[in-house]
Coordinates of C-alpha atoms in Angstrom, one line a residue:
X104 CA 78.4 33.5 78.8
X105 CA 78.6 37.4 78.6
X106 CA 75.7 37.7 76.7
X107 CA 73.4 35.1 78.8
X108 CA 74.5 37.4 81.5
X109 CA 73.8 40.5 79.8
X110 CA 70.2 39.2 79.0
X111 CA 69.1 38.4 82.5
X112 CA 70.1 41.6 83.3
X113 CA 68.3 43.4 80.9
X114 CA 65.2 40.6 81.5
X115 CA 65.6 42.0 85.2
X116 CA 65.5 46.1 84.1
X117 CA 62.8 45.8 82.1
X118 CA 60.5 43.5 84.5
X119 CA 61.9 46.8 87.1
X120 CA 60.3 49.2 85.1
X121 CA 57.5 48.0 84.2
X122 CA 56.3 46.8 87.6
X123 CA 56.8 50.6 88.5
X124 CA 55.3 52.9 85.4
X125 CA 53.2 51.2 83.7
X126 CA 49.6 51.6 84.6
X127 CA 47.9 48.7 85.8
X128 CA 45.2 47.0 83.4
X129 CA 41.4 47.5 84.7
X130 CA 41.8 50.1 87.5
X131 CA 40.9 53.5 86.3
X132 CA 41.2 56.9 87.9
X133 CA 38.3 57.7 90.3
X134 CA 36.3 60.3 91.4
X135 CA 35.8 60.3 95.0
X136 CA 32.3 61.4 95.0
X137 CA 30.4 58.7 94.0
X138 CA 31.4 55.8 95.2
X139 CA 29.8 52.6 96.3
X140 CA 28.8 52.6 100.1
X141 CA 30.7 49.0 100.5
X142 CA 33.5 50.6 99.2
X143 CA 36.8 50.8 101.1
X144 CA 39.5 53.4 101.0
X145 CA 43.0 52.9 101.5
X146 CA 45.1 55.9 101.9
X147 CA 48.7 55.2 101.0
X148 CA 50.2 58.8 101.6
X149 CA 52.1 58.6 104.5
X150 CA 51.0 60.3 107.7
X151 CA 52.3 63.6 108.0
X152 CA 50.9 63.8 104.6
X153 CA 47.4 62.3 104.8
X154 CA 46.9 64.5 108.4
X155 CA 47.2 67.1 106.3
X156 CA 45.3 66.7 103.1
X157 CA 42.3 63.9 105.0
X158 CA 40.2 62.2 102.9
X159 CA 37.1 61.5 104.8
X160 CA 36.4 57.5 105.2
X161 CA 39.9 56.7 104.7
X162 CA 42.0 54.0 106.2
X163 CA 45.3 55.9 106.0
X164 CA 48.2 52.8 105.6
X165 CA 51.5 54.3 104.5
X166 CA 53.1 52.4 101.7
X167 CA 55.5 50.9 103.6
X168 CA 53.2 49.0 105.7
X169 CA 50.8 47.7 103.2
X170 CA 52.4 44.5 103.4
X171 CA 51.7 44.3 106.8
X172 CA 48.0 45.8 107.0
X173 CA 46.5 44.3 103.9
X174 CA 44.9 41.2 105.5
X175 CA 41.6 43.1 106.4
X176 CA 40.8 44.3 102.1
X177 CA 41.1 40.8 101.3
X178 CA 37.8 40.2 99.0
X179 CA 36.6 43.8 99.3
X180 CA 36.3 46.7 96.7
X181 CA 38.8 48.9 97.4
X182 CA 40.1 52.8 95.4
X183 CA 43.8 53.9 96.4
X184 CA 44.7 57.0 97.0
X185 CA 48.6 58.0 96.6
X186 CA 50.5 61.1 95.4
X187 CA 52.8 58.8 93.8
X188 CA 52.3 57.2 90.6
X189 CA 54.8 54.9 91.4
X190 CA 53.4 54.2 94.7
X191 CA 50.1 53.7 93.4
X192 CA 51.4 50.9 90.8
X193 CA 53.3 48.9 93.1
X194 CA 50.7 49.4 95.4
X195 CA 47.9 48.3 93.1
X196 CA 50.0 45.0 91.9
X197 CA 50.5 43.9 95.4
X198 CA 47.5 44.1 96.5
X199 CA 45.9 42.7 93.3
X200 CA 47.9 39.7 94.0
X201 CA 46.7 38.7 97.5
X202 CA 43.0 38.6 96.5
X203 CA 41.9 42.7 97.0
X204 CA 39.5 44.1 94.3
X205 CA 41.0 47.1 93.4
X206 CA 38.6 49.1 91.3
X207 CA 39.9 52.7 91.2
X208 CA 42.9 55.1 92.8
X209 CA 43.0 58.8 92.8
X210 CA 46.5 60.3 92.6
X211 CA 46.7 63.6 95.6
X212 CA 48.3 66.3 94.5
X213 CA 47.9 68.5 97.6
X214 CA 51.3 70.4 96.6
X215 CA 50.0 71.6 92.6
X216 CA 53.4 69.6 92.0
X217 CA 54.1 69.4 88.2
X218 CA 52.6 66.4 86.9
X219 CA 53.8 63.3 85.6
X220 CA 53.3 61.0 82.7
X221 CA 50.2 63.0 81.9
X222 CA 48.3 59.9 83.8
X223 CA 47.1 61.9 87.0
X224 CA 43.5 63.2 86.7

């Protein structure tokens, strides 16, 4: 019984981290300068941040409201922009999953913050 236990819980860990640092397959870092004209942004910074640091075209939706705000990407092209790579992720998979085209992100780094996992570009 222990180790049934045990198993879920390590089934439940690893599922954790993956959903969070792993890179999701197919969406590549992007430059912002040439993009598509039918191309959406979504910024994901939160405010205080983004009216800092604006990206020009942007539809600035803190992370913590994307599951509220999503319905209007549904079936677009869309590039992420985050200063989180773990925001970015979870971002990504959630809205993969309700029918947005991701195609691209582009991690902010506004701050010259040390960088992690070697992933941002």
């Amino acid at each position: 019984m222990v180790t049934i236990t045990m198993s879920f819980v390590l089934l439940f860990i690893l599922v954790w981290f993956y959903r969070r640092f792993f890179p999701v397959r197919g969406v590549k870092c992007t430059n912002l300068q040439h993009l598509k004209k039918e191309t959406k942004i979504i910024d994901i910074r939160d405010y205080h941040i983004a009216s800092h640091h604006p990206v020009t075209g942007a539809t600035n939706i803190p992370f913590a409201y994307i599951k509220r705000y999503y319905q209007p990407f549904i079936g677009s092209e869309v590039i992420i922009i985050s200063n989180d790579v773990v925001a970015k992720n979870l971002c990504i998979r959630f809205l993969k999953q309700k029918g947005v085209q991701v195609t691209g992100y582009y991690i902010s780094n506004p701050d010259n913050k040390e960088k992690k996992f070697a992933e941002l570009c």
